[in-house]
Short mmCIF file of C-alpha atoms and ligand atoms in Angstrom, two decimals:
data_model
loop_
_atom_site.label_atom_id
_atom_site.label_comp_id
_atom_site.label_asym_id
_atom_site.label_seq_id
_atom_site.Cartn_x
_atom_site.Cartn_y
_atom_site.Cartn_z
CA MET A 1 -87.77 -26.38 56.17
CA ILE A 2 -88.53 -24.51 52.72
CA ILE A 3 -85.65 -27.00 49.59
CA THR A 4 -84.65 -24.45 47.01
CA LYS A 5 -82.44 -24.78 44.87
CA GLN A 6 -79.70 -21.46 42.46
CA LYS A 7 -81.75 -21.45 38.81
CA ASP A 8 -79.26 -21.51 36.36
CA ILE A 9 -76.61 -18.25 36.32
CA GLU A 10 -78.16 -17.35 32.73
CA GLU A 11 -82.05 -17.57 33.67
CA ILE A 12 -80.96 -14.92 36.41
CA TYR A 13 -79.20 -13.13 34.30
CA GLU A 14 -82.05 -12.41 32.16
CA MET A 15 -84.12 -11.74 34.68
CA THR A 16 -81.55 -8.72 35.51
CA LYS A 17 -80.29 -7.29 32.59
CA PRO A 18 -82.58 -4.55 32.59
CA TYR A 19 -81.01 -2.96 35.29
CA SER A 20 -77.98 -1.21 35.82
CA LYS A 21 -78.05 -1.61 40.12
CA ILE A 22 -79.64 -4.39 42.05
CA LEU A 23 -79.71 -5.84 45.62
CA VAL A 24 -79.08 -8.87 46.41
CA ALA A 25 -80.63 -10.09 48.54
CA GLY A 26 -79.60 -13.43 50.91
CA CYS A 27 -82.12 -15.17 53.30
CA ASP A 28 -81.24 -16.59 56.37
CA GLY A 29 -84.59 -18.23 56.97
CA CYS A 30 -85.77 -22.17 56.95
CA CYS A 31 -84.74 -21.43 53.51
CA GLN A 32 -81.90 -24.89 52.65
CA PRO A 33 -80.03 -24.50 52.03
CA PRO A 34 -78.36 -21.83 53.81
CA ARG A 35 -78.29 -18.77 51.01
CA SER A 36 -77.11 -16.30 52.83
CA ILE A 37 -75.26 -12.73 53.64
CA ASN A 38 -71.98 -15.05 51.49
CA GLU A 39 -74.09 -16.68 49.10
CA ALA A 40 -75.70 -13.12 48.58
CA LYS A 41 -72.20 -11.73 47.34
CA VAL A 42 -71.12 -14.59 45.48
CA LEU A 43 -74.57 -14.44 43.26
CA ALA A 44 -74.18 -10.33 42.59
CA GLN A 45 -70.08 -11.07 41.63
CA MET A 46 -70.70 -13.84 38.76
CA LEU A 47 -73.63 -10.89 38.01
CA GLU A 48 -71.16 -8.42 37.53
CA LEU A 49 -68.48 -10.95 35.15
CA LYS A 50 -71.18 -11.79 32.79
CA ALA A 51 -72.53 -8.19 32.98
CA ARG A 52 -68.81 -7.32 32.25
CA SER A 53 -67.76 -9.30 29.38
CA GLU A 54 -70.94 -8.05 27.88
CA GLY A 55 -69.55 -5.04 27.97
CA ARG A 56 -71.76 -3.84 30.91
CA ASP A 57 -71.40 -1.82 34.58
CA LEU A 58 -72.98 -3.67 37.31
CA LYS A 59 -73.74 -1.47 40.64
CA TRP A 60 -74.69 -4.19 43.02
CA LYS A 61 -75.50 -4.05 47.50
CA ALA A 62 -75.38 -7.95 48.59
CA ILE A 63 -78.13 -7.90 52.45
CA THR A 64 -79.16 -10.34 54.16
CA VAL A 65 -83.22 -10.98 55.50
CA LEU A 66 -82.86 -12.80 58.89
CA ARG A 67 -87.02 -13.97 57.71
CA GLN A 68 -87.66 -12.70 53.95
CA CYS A 69 -91.43 -13.64 55.15
CA ASP A 70 -92.15 -11.49 57.97
CA ASP A 71 -92.99 -8.73 56.26
CA ARG A 72 -92.26 -6.71 59.03
CA ILE A 73 -88.40 -7.38 59.20
CA ALA A 74 -88.24 -7.97 55.14
CA ALA A 75 -89.72 -4.28 55.41
CA THR A 76 -87.32 -2.35 58.02
CA THR A 77 -83.96 -4.39 56.58
CA LEU A 78 -84.71 -3.45 52.95
CA ARG A 79 -87.06 -0.41 53.49
CA PRO A 80 -83.39 2.04 53.65
CA PHE A 81 -82.18 0.31 51.01
CA ILE A 82 -84.11 0.19 47.76
CA GLU A 83 -84.23 3.47 46.32
CA GLU A 84 -81.41 3.55 45.42
CA TYR A 85 -81.51 -0.22 43.82
CA ASP A 86 -83.19 -0.52 39.99
CA ALA A 87 -84.78 -4.47 41.30
CA ILE A 88 -84.00 -6.53 43.13
CA VAL A 89 -82.98 -10.88 43.52
CA SER A 90 -83.94 -12.77 46.53
CA LEU A 91 -81.79 -16.10 47.68
CA ALA A 92 -85.18 -16.71 49.43
CA CYS A 93 -87.92 -19.10 48.65
CA GLY A 94 -90.71 -17.99 46.59
CA LEU A 95 -92.27 -16.74 49.89
CA GLY A 96 -90.01 -14.84 49.99
CA VAL A 97 -90.30 -13.01 46.64
CA GLY A 98 -93.49 -12.89 47.14
CA MET A 99 -93.76 -11.55 50.12
CA LEU A 100 -90.64 -8.97 49.05
CA ASN A 101 -93.15 -8.10 45.50
CA ARG A 102 -95.64 -6.84 47.57
CA ILE A 103 -94.61 -4.79 50.21
CA PHE A 104 -92.06 -2.66 48.02
CA PRO A 105 -94.87 -2.18 45.58
CA THR A 106 -92.57 0.18 43.77
CA ILE A 107 -89.61 -2.16 43.02
CA LEU A 108 -89.76 -5.68 41.52
CA THR A 109 -87.98 -8.35 42.57
CA PHE A 110 -86.77 -11.20 40.78
CA PRO A 111 -86.34 -14.65 42.03
CA ALA A 112 -82.88 -16.64 42.05
CA GLN A 113 -83.96 -20.07 43.58
CA ASN A 114 -86.37 -22.82 42.45
CA SER A 115 -88.37 -23.83 45.61
CA MET A 116 -88.67 -27.44 45.13
CA PHE A 117 -90.21 -28.86 48.46
CA GLY A 118 -91.09 -28.98 52.12
CA GLY A 119 -88.62 -31.12 53.90
CA ALA A 120 -85.84 -31.85 55.51
CA GLU A 121 -81.86 -32.94 55.26
CA ASN A 122 -82.24 -36.95 55.68
CA ASN A 123 -79.99 -38.50 58.35
CA GLY A 124 -76.63 -37.10 56.89
CA GLU A 125 -77.23 -39.38 53.70
CA ASN A 126 -76.42 -36.59 51.87
CA TYR A 127 -79.26 -35.16 50.17
CA PHE A 128 -83.03 -33.46 50.48
CA VAL A 129 -86.38 -34.97 51.45
CA GLU A 130 -89.70 -33.72 50.32
CA TYR A 131 -92.28 -34.09 54.01
CA CYS A 132 -95.19 -32.71 53.48
CA GLU A 133 -96.89 -31.67 50.22
CA THR A 134 -99.48 -29.29 52.50
CA CYS A 135 -102.36 -31.09 50.92
CA GLY A 136 -104.43 -29.39 54.36
CA ASP A 137 -105.44 -32.73 55.19
CA CYS A 138 -102.63 -34.67 57.00
CA LEU A 139 -102.98 -37.96 56.78
CA LEU A 140 -100.14 -38.73 58.35
CA GLY A 141 -102.02 -40.47 61.84
CA VAL A 142 -102.92 -43.62 59.81
CA THR A 143 -99.81 -43.48 58.32
CA GLY A 144 -97.36 -44.28 61.16
CA GLY A 145 -95.85 -40.13 60.87
CA ILE A 146 -94.76 -41.78 57.14
CA CYS A 147 -96.52 -39.43 54.11
CA PRO A 148 -97.96 -40.90 51.61
CA MET A 149 -97.77 -37.86 49.44
CA ALA A 150 -94.89 -36.74 49.72
CA GLY A 151 -93.10 -39.61 50.01
CA CYS A 152 -94.61 -41.95 47.00
CA ALA A 153 -94.74 -40.52 43.38
CA LYS A 154 -97.63 -42.15 42.75
CA ASN A 155 -99.72 -39.77 45.57
CA LEU A 156 -101.40 -42.84 46.41
CA SER A 157 -103.92 -42.88 49.00
CA ASN A 158 -104.33 -47.02 49.31
CA GLY A 159 -100.28 -48.25 48.73
CA PRO A 160 -98.73 -49.20 47.46
CA CYS A 161 -99.13 -49.32 43.91
CA GLY A 162 -97.15 -52.57 43.07
CA GLY A 163 -93.53 -51.35 41.42
CA GLN A 164 -91.64 -51.48 44.46
CA VAL A 165 -89.33 -54.29 44.39
CA GLU A 166 -87.34 -54.89 47.60
CA GLY A 167 -88.62 -51.66 49.69
CA LYS A 168 -87.49 -49.49 46.70
CA CYS A 169 -89.75 -46.93 44.49
CA GLU A 170 -89.87 -47.79 40.53
CA VAL A 171 -90.10 -44.27 40.10
CA GLY A 172 -86.79 -43.22 39.93
CA GLY A 173 -84.47 -45.52 39.08
CA TYR A 174 -85.17 -47.63 42.35
CA ILE A 175 -83.40 -45.69 44.86
CA HIS A 176 -86.13 -44.02 46.44
CA ASP A 177 -87.72 -46.27 49.38
CA CYS A 178 -91.00 -46.94 48.65
CA ALA A 179 -92.87 -44.37 51.38
CA TRP A 180 -95.50 -47.67 51.12
CA VAL A 181 -93.20 -50.20 51.81
CA LYS A 182 -92.31 -47.85 55.30
CA ILE A 183 -95.76 -47.53 56.78
CA TRP A 184 -96.01 -50.68 55.84
CA GLU A 185 -93.09 -52.04 58.08
CA ARG A 186 -93.68 -48.75 60.09
CA LEU A 187 -97.17 -49.67 61.38
CA LYS A 188 -96.21 -53.50 61.60
CA LYS A 189 -93.73 -52.06 64.61
CA PHE A 190 -96.76 -50.92 66.33
CA ASN A 191 -99.21 -53.73 65.92
CA ARG A 192 -101.07 -50.92 64.08
CA LEU A 193 -101.80 -53.18 60.89
CA ASP A 194 -105.86 -52.47 61.03
CA LEU A 195 -104.46 -48.97 60.14
CA PHE A 196 -102.88 -49.63 57.22
CA THR A 197 -106.21 -52.40 55.81
CA ILE A 198 -108.36 -49.66 56.08
CA TYR A 199 -109.50 -48.25 53.19
CA ARG A 200 -108.75 -44.48 52.78
CA PRO A 201 -111.33 -43.61 50.52
CA PRO A 202 -111.44 -40.35 48.44
CA ARG A 203 -109.49 -37.08 48.93
CA ASN A 204 -110.70 -33.95 48.88
CA TYR A 205 -108.11 -31.63 46.37
CA TYR A 206 -110.63 -29.17 46.24
CA LEU A 207 -108.29 -28.82 50.04
CA TRP A 208 -104.75 -28.43 47.58
CA SER A 209 -106.56 -26.64 45.44
CA SER A 210 -104.76 -22.51 44.92
CA PRO A 211 -105.47 -20.17 45.95
CA ARG A 212 -105.19 -20.48 49.65
CA TYR A 213 -106.16 -18.53 52.09
CA ILE A 214 -106.78 -18.88 55.55
CA HIS A 215 -108.90 -16.29 58.50
CA ILE A 216 -106.66 -15.88 61.44
CA TYR A 217 -107.88 -14.14 63.89
CA GLU A 218 -111.56 -15.30 63.93
CA PRO A 219 -112.79 -14.85 67.77
CA ILE A 220 -112.07 -17.10 70.41
CA SER A 221 -114.92 -16.95 73.70
CA ASN A 222 -115.84 -19.92 76.59
CA GLU A 223 -119.83 -18.07 76.19
CA GLU A 224 -121.88 -19.73 74.22
CA GLU A 225 -122.57 -18.04 70.64
CA PRO A 226 -125.58 -15.19 71.40
CA LYS A 227 -127.95 -16.22 68.41
CA LYS A 228 -127.95 -14.96 64.87
CA GLU A 229 -131.17 -13.02 64.25
CA GLU A 230 -132.75 -14.95 61.00
CA LYS A 231 -132.66 -13.07 58.39
CA ILE A 232 -136.24 -13.18 56.31
CA MET B 1 -117.00 -58.73 49.04
CA VAL B 2 -120.24 -57.14 46.67
CA ASN B 3 -122.45 -59.83 45.57
CA ARG B 4 -122.48 -58.74 42.15
CA PRO B 5 -123.50 -60.26 38.91
CA ALA B 6 -121.39 -61.77 36.35
CA PHE B 7 -122.16 -59.30 33.50
CA SER B 8 -119.30 -60.31 30.79
CA ASN B 9 -118.30 -63.97 29.24
CA LEU B 10 -115.24 -63.84 31.64
CA LEU B 11 -116.87 -63.97 34.92
CA LYS B 12 -119.60 -65.99 33.65
CA THR B 13 -116.61 -69.04 33.15
CA ILE B 14 -115.20 -68.27 35.70
CA ARG B 15 -118.47 -69.08 36.91
CA GLU B 16 -118.88 -71.91 35.52
CA GLY B 17 -116.53 -73.15 36.29
CA LYS B 18 -114.49 -73.60 33.41
CA PHE B 19 -110.12 -72.65 34.05
CA VAL B 20 -110.47 -69.00 31.33
CA PHE B 21 -107.53 -67.51 29.37
CA THR B 22 -106.89 -64.54 28.70
CA GLY B 23 -104.82 -62.71 26.20
CA GLU B 24 -103.47 -59.27 25.46
CA LEU B 25 -103.77 -56.68 23.39
CA GLU B 26 -101.20 -53.50 22.91
CA PRO B 27 -101.73 -50.14 20.49
CA GLU B 28 -99.16 -48.25 20.66
CA LYS B 29 -98.99 -44.38 18.88
CA ASP B 30 -101.08 -46.07 16.30
CA PHE B 31 -103.50 -44.50 13.91
CA ASP B 32 -104.35 -47.62 12.43
CA LEU B 33 -105.32 -50.44 14.51
CA ASN B 34 -105.36 -53.41 12.42
CA HIS B 35 -102.67 -54.73 14.13
CA VAL B 36 -104.15 -55.30 17.00
CA LEU B 37 -107.63 -56.43 15.19
CA HIS B 38 -105.42 -58.97 13.48
CA SER B 39 -104.09 -60.15 16.68
CA ALA B 40 -108.09 -60.13 18.56
CA GLU B 41 -108.44 -62.97 15.48
CA GLU B 42 -106.20 -64.59 16.23
CA MET B 43 -106.94 -65.64 20.24
CA LYS B 44 -110.33 -65.56 18.95
CA LYS B 45 -109.61 -68.27 16.41
CA THR B 46 -107.77 -70.76 18.87
CA GLY B 47 -111.59 -70.85 20.91
CA LYS B 48 -109.90 -70.62 23.87
CA ILE B 49 -109.46 -67.20 24.62
CA VAL B 50 -112.20 -65.84 26.90
CA ALA B 51 -111.08 -62.14 26.09
CA ALA B 52 -108.35 -60.21 26.09
CA ASN B 53 -107.08 -57.74 27.71
CA VAL B 54 -106.29 -53.90 25.56
CA THR B 55 -103.33 -51.92 27.84
CA ASP B 56 -103.94 -48.38 29.42
CA GLY B 57 -100.03 -46.55 28.33
CA PRO B 58 -98.57 -49.36 29.45
CA GLN B 59 -94.63 -47.50 30.40
CA GLY B 60 -95.68 -44.33 30.87
CA ASP B 61 -96.15 -43.54 26.74
CA ALA B 62 -98.83 -41.95 25.26
CA TYR B 63 -100.72 -44.37 22.59
CA THR B 64 -103.52 -44.59 21.72
CA CYS B 65 -106.38 -44.81 24.16
CA SER B 66 -107.54 -48.29 24.76
CA MET B 67 -111.40 -47.41 25.20
CA VAL B 68 -111.71 -47.70 21.30
CA PRO B 69 -109.20 -50.54 20.21
CA CYS B 70 -111.71 -52.36 23.37
CA TYR B 71 -114.81 -50.96 20.98
CA LEU B 72 -113.58 -52.71 18.53
CA VAL B 73 -112.36 -55.47 19.26
CA GLN B 74 -115.73 -56.56 20.39
CA GLU B 75 -117.87 -55.08 17.20
CA LYS B 76 -115.88 -56.30 14.60
CA VAL B 77 -113.80 -59.32 15.62
CA GLY B 78 -116.21 -60.75 18.44
CA LEU B 79 -114.01 -60.91 21.35
CA GLU B 80 -114.89 -59.93 24.75
CA ALA B 81 -112.60 -57.57 25.68
CA ILE B 82 -111.13 -55.98 28.79
CA TRP B 83 -110.54 -52.83 29.35
CA GLN B 84 -107.03 -51.35 31.07
CA MET B 85 -107.80 -48.52 32.71
CA THR B 86 -104.80 -46.46 35.02
CA VAL B 87 -105.41 -43.42 37.84
CA ARG B 88 -102.46 -42.04 36.12
CA ASP B 89 -103.38 -39.24 32.76
CA ARG B 90 -107.81 -38.72 34.35
CA ASN B 91 -109.53 -37.33 37.41
CA ARG B 92 -112.32 -38.67 38.61
CA ILE B 93 -114.13 -36.74 36.79
CA ALA B 94 -112.99 -38.22 33.15
CA LEU B 95 -112.50 -41.60 35.17
CA PHE B 96 -116.34 -41.08 35.56
CA GLY B 97 -117.32 -40.05 31.82
CA ASP B 98 -114.99 -42.53 30.07
CA ILE B 99 -116.61 -45.80 32.15
CA LEU B 100 -119.70 -43.85 31.91
CA GLY B 101 -118.94 -43.81 28.01
CA GLY B 102 -117.14 -47.47 27.24
CA ALA B 103 -121.31 -48.64 29.08
CA ILE B 104 -122.90 -47.19 27.04
CA LEU B 105 -120.91 -49.38 24.12
CA GLY B 106 -120.75 -52.42 25.81
CA LEU B 107 -117.68 -52.81 27.41
CA LYS B 108 -117.88 -55.84 30.63
CA ASN B 109 -114.72 -55.92 32.30
CA LEU B 110 -112.78 -53.16 33.56
CA LEU B 111 -109.72 -53.62 34.72
CA ALA B 112 -108.03 -50.61 37.30
CA LEU B 113 -105.08 -50.21 37.62
CA THR B 114 -102.54 -47.07 38.56
CA GLY B 115 -99.80 -48.02 36.24
CA ASP B 116 -96.86 -47.38 35.64
CA HIS B 117 -95.06 -43.21 36.25
CA SER B 118 -95.18 -40.83 33.23
CA ALA B 119 -92.03 -40.07 34.37
CA LEU B 120 -90.84 -44.09 32.97
CA GLY B 121 -92.63 -43.01 29.53
CA ASP B 122 -92.03 -40.68 26.79
CA HIS B 123 -93.22 -37.43 28.03
CA GLN B 124 -91.52 -37.24 31.46
CA ASN B 125 -93.02 -33.56 32.36
CA ALA B 126 -96.48 -34.39 32.04
CA ARG B 127 -98.07 -33.99 35.37
CA ALA B 128 -99.22 -37.10 36.65
CA VAL B 129 -102.61 -37.08 37.88
CA TYR B 130 -103.42 -39.65 40.11
CA ASP B 131 -106.65 -38.50 41.52
CA LEU B 132 -108.26 -40.92 43.00
CA ASP B 133 -106.37 -44.22 43.22
CA SER B 134 -107.18 -47.30 41.91
CA THR B 135 -108.80 -49.16 45.09
CA GLN B 136 -110.95 -45.63 44.53
CA LEU B 137 -111.74 -46.22 41.26
CA ILE B 138 -112.92 -49.88 41.39
CA ASP B 139 -114.41 -48.14 44.14
CA LEU B 140 -115.90 -45.48 41.90
CA VAL B 141 -117.42 -48.20 40.19
CA SER B 142 -118.74 -50.45 42.30
CA LYS B 143 -120.71 -46.87 42.84
CA MET B 144 -121.46 -46.47 39.10
CA VAL B 145 -122.53 -49.99 39.18
CA ASP B 146 -124.06 -50.92 42.44
CA ASP B 147 -125.92 -47.78 43.52
CA GLY B 148 -126.03 -46.08 39.57
CA THR B 149 -124.15 -42.57 41.00
CA ASP B 150 -121.24 -41.41 40.90
CA LEU B 151 -118.83 -40.77 43.83
CA GLU B 152 -120.65 -38.18 45.80
CA GLY B 153 -123.86 -40.43 45.19
CA ASN B 154 -125.44 -37.97 42.34
CA GLU B 155 -127.62 -40.10 40.05
CA ILE B 156 -126.86 -41.54 36.55
CA LYS B 157 -129.62 -41.60 35.13
CA GLY B 158 -131.74 -43.36 31.86
CA GLY B 159 -130.13 -46.93 34.28
CA LYS B 160 -126.68 -48.73 35.78
CA PRO B 161 -124.12 -49.48 34.06
CA GLN B 162 -123.55 -52.51 33.10
CA LEU B 163 -119.32 -53.03 34.27
CA ASN B 164 -117.59 -56.10 35.88
CA VAL B 165 -114.00 -55.18 37.43
CA GLY B 166 -110.77 -56.17 38.19
CA CYS B 167 -107.87 -55.98 39.78
CA ALA B 168 -103.78 -56.44 39.42
CA ALA B 169 -101.62 -58.33 42.04
CA ASN B 170 -98.12 -58.64 42.11
CA PRO B 171 -96.59 -61.83 42.89
CA ASN B 172 -92.78 -60.32 41.86
CA SER B 173 -92.98 -57.84 44.95
CA ASN B 174 -90.78 -57.98 47.47
CA PRO B 175 -91.96 -57.28 50.10
CA ARG B 176 -95.10 -59.48 49.23
CA GLU B 177 -97.31 -58.57 52.86
CA PRO B 178 -98.35 -55.08 51.67
CA GLU B 179 -99.15 -56.17 48.82
CA ILE B 180 -101.13 -58.67 50.23
CA LEU B 181 -102.94 -56.78 51.88
CA LYS B 182 -103.68 -53.74 49.24
CA VAL B 183 -105.69 -56.35 47.98
CA GLY B 184 -107.75 -56.75 50.27
CA ARG B 185 -109.22 -53.87 50.47
CA LYS B 186 -109.88 -54.00 46.71
CA VAL B 187 -111.88 -56.35 47.53
CA GLU B 188 -113.49 -55.02 50.38
CA VAL B 189 -114.83 -51.93 47.24
CA GLY B 190 -115.74 -54.28 44.91
CA ALA B 191 -113.08 -56.14 42.90
CA ASP B 192 -114.95 -58.69 40.79
CA PHE B 193 -111.75 -60.83 40.03
CA ILE B 194 -107.92 -60.35 39.61
CA GLN B 195 -104.90 -60.54 36.84
CA THR B 196 -101.80 -61.27 38.06
CA GLN B 197 -98.29 -59.77 37.25
CA THR B 198 -96.26 -61.73 35.70
CA SER B 199 -94.89 -65.40 37.31
CA PHE B 200 -91.73 -67.27 36.23
CA ASP B 201 -91.10 -69.76 38.92
CA VAL B 202 -94.40 -72.07 39.13
CA ASP B 203 -93.89 -72.37 43.32
CA ASP B 204 -93.91 -68.98 44.04
CA ALA B 205 -96.56 -68.63 41.78
CA LYS B 206 -98.76 -71.67 43.93
CA GLU B 207 -97.61 -69.78 47.40
CA PHE B 208 -99.25 -66.09 45.44
CA LEU B 209 -102.13 -67.73 44.68
CA LYS B 210 -101.80 -69.22 48.63
CA GLU B 211 -102.10 -66.84 49.57
CA LEU B 212 -104.54 -64.52 47.62
CA GLU B 213 -106.75 -68.10 48.93
CA ARG B 214 -108.48 -65.71 52.15
CA TYR B 215 -110.21 -63.38 49.93
CA ASN B 216 -112.50 -65.59 47.79
CA ILE B 217 -112.69 -64.45 44.47
CA PRO B 218 -111.06 -65.12 40.96
CA VAL B 219 -108.21 -64.89 40.74
CA LEU B 220 -106.01 -65.18 37.15
CA LEU B 221 -102.13 -66.13 37.40
CA GLY B 222 -100.18 -64.40 34.44
CA LEU B 223 -98.03 -65.75 32.57
CA PHE B 224 -95.39 -64.40 29.83
CA PRO B 225 -94.35 -66.17 27.09
CA ILE B 226 -91.64 -65.17 25.27
CA LYS B 227 -90.75 -64.69 21.24
CA ASN B 228 -87.44 -64.33 21.19
CA TYR B 229 -84.27 -63.61 23.18
CA GLY B 230 -84.59 -60.13 23.30
CA ILE B 231 -87.46 -59.69 24.87
CA ALA B 232 -86.09 -62.20 27.65
CA TRP B 233 -83.10 -60.03 27.95
CA TYR B 234 -85.03 -57.05 27.94
CA PHE B 235 -87.22 -58.52 30.88
CA ASN B 236 -84.03 -59.25 33.10
CA GLU B 237 -81.58 -56.34 32.44
CA TYR B 238 -84.56 -53.80 32.55
CA ILE B 239 -87.53 -54.90 34.92
CA PRO B 240 -86.23 -55.45 38.45
CA GLY B 241 -87.81 -57.98 40.44
CA VAL B 242 -88.47 -60.26 37.61
CA SER B 243 -85.92 -62.58 35.97
CA VAL B 244 -86.84 -65.25 33.04
CA PRO B 245 -84.89 -68.55 34.73
CA LYS B 246 -81.28 -69.08 33.19
CA ASP B 247 -82.06 -72.70 31.19
CA PHE B 248 -85.49 -71.21 29.29
CA LEU B 249 -82.87 -67.81 29.03
CA ASP B 250 -80.36 -69.58 28.06
CA ALA B 251 -82.43 -71.94 25.33
CA LEU B 252 -83.88 -68.67 23.73
CA LYS B 253 -80.82 -67.39 23.35
CA LYS B 254 -79.82 -70.18 21.22
CA THR B 255 -82.11 -69.36 19.27
CA LYS B 256 -80.84 -66.38 17.56
CA LYS B 257 -77.73 -68.28 15.66
CA ILE B 258 -80.68 -70.30 13.25
CA LYS B 259 -81.05 -68.28 10.37
CA ASP B 260 -83.94 -70.33 8.69
CA LYS B 261 -86.44 -68.45 10.57
CA LYS B 262 -89.54 -71.35 10.47
CA GLU B 263 -86.96 -74.23 11.33
CA LYS B 264 -86.58 -70.88 14.30
CA TYR B 265 -89.96 -69.81 15.53
CA ALA B 266 -90.76 -73.50 15.85
CA THR B 267 -87.55 -73.88 18.08
CA ILE B 268 -88.70 -70.73 20.39
CA ASP B 269 -91.72 -72.60 20.25
CA LYS B 270 -91.13 -75.33 21.10
CA ILE B 271 -88.91 -74.11 24.30
CA ASN B 272 -92.58 -71.60 25.08
CA LEU B 273 -94.98 -75.37 25.59
CA ASP B 274 -92.06 -76.63 27.19
CA PHE B 275 -91.43 -74.49 29.64
CA TYR B 276 -95.14 -73.14 30.49
CA GLU B 277 -97.14 -76.82 29.47
CA PRO B 278 -95.68 -78.05 32.48
CA PHE B 279 -96.03 -75.09 34.68
CA ILE B 280 -99.54 -74.14 33.53
CA LYS B 281 -101.12 -78.01 34.23
CA GLU B 282 -99.23 -78.02 37.75
CA ILE B 283 -101.32 -74.15 38.86
CA LYS B 284 -104.92 -76.17 37.42
CA LYS B 285 -103.61 -79.64 39.01
CA THR B 286 -103.11 -77.85 42.59
CA THR B 287 -104.26 -74.01 42.68
CA LYS B 288 -107.76 -72.20 42.73
CA ALA B 289 -106.90 -70.37 40.09
CA ALA B 290 -109.36 -69.54 38.05
CA GLY B 291 -107.40 -69.51 34.82
CA ILE B 292 -104.58 -67.81 33.01
CA HIS B 293 -103.93 -65.12 31.36
CA CYS B 294 -101.34 -64.55 29.18
CA MET B 295 -99.78 -61.01 28.14
CA ALA B 296 -97.49 -62.88 25.24
CA VAL B 297 -98.52 -59.42 22.58
CA HIS B 298 -98.01 -60.52 19.04
CA TYR B 299 -97.02 -64.12 19.47
CA GLU B 300 -101.01 -65.26 19.43
CA ARG B 301 -99.31 -68.25 17.23
CA LEU B 302 -98.35 -70.67 20.53
CA PHE B 303 -101.89 -69.63 21.82
CA GLU B 304 -103.26 -72.94 19.88
CA PRO B 305 -101.01 -76.00 20.74
CA LEU B 306 -100.50 -74.24 24.33
CA PHE B 307 -103.32 -74.45 25.70
CA LYS B 308 -105.33 -77.25 23.23
CA ASP B 309 -104.55 -80.10 26.07
CA PHE B 310 -107.20 -77.66 28.70
S1 SF4 C 1 -93.13 -48.02 44.28
FE1 SF4 C 1 -94.23 -47.26 45.93
S2 SF4 C 1 -93.14 -45.15 46.17
FE2 SF4 C 1 -93.57 -45.42 44.51
S3 SF4 C 1 -95.32 -45.20 43.80
FE3 SF4 C 1 -95.48 -47.34 43.74
S4 SF4 C 1 -96.15 -46.92 46.27
FE4 SF4 C 1 -95.71 -45.06 45.63
#
């Protein structure tokens, strides 16, 4: 899931200030915590209150989309309304905001959220934790399924750094687990310390540099590829 | 394990079988480096310090770089420097360039460190780099020194830089096993020596040194003589995992009441000598440690009395 955090209301208000009719769009996709129709309505009301306190009239409609990052779903849900509005405020993650800006070129979509990371709730411990940095070169196979890119404050490939105390990370006040101690514990449990002790050479960070593109549909065949004629 | 020549006096002296001492210098947010040079001179005068570490932005603070003071200490004072280099602030391109530059200036020892995270320092919003980790930095130095190339195998023109490279190990890490295993990787990719973080517990230090013996490379045990009660208090309060023994701490606390400066200094020095002299003797006698890394920044007056019998 994409973990998001709502922006400060002042910041959202400043972005939308030049507009008098806004469409506030929630997202029922993977973004967490949920940002659906009710959250959209509450945000719209807060913006309206702020506008009123400045003597401005703000008209709004709150709506939600099954998944804002899906171009077809987002387009069919929102297209009937956009003509009537000056701007869209999206409660989705950055993917949703980017998508709406792309599929509706005639209207600006503003973000109401900061997209934080790819993660999940930590076993009912009341916080979300980062699982994946989408680095493009997955290490989980040699780290017992615990990601040192997402879990280690220093992104170490060959940790720990020496700063851990009783298994807790030096960054953030010794509250969170040191990813490398967790990796060691897990590999030890499975008798795979051979994976812990290997040296992992420098990573290919080119895979992690934006913008990234992947071709989706390469033709697949079980036939031998016809030899391409050599160009002279 | 590599069999690299000893380019530095530090490693030459260790390989001659001598028990060595290294000191520590800390450039801060300084345009004037006289305090660093002064400390280096004091260390040199003792005739006991073979080389001195020069820190690289400790605690994640933005400080004067390490390379320039290293060079000045060697050139102006004639004391060999141990150039601390963290991977926190530079990517592999900058690290390569700096290492080559430092080697051209005649630096002979590099201590490869991860570095305290920038989130702990005075520029908390900085982007921490960590393109390489400290093990990979040792790999980079090995490629430069042994093969004369960068990480991609491109040749360095005009010869190979001549450096020895060290790594750190923390006796206070808990659990300890991953720390010991991690050191193994560093030795495998080419570390020439180890300098440890500080220890206040002689039995624990002995155990740690014993565990490191398996790697068969010289280890300098880190010790931290404390020049006033405030520092000891800070250690106990803010550095988790390390605690100053109670007796040592209480003795330092009592010195707060002494008004006469001379008397106060003499008392503090005696407390440190009483604690560290037997500590060092024990380490020298019962372990294979190659020496002591003394991290007492700006406490050089202790060095002469502390090291005179070694
Ligand atoms: S303490 Fe552990 S998680 Fe934190 S930076 Fe060091 S190795 Fe990474």
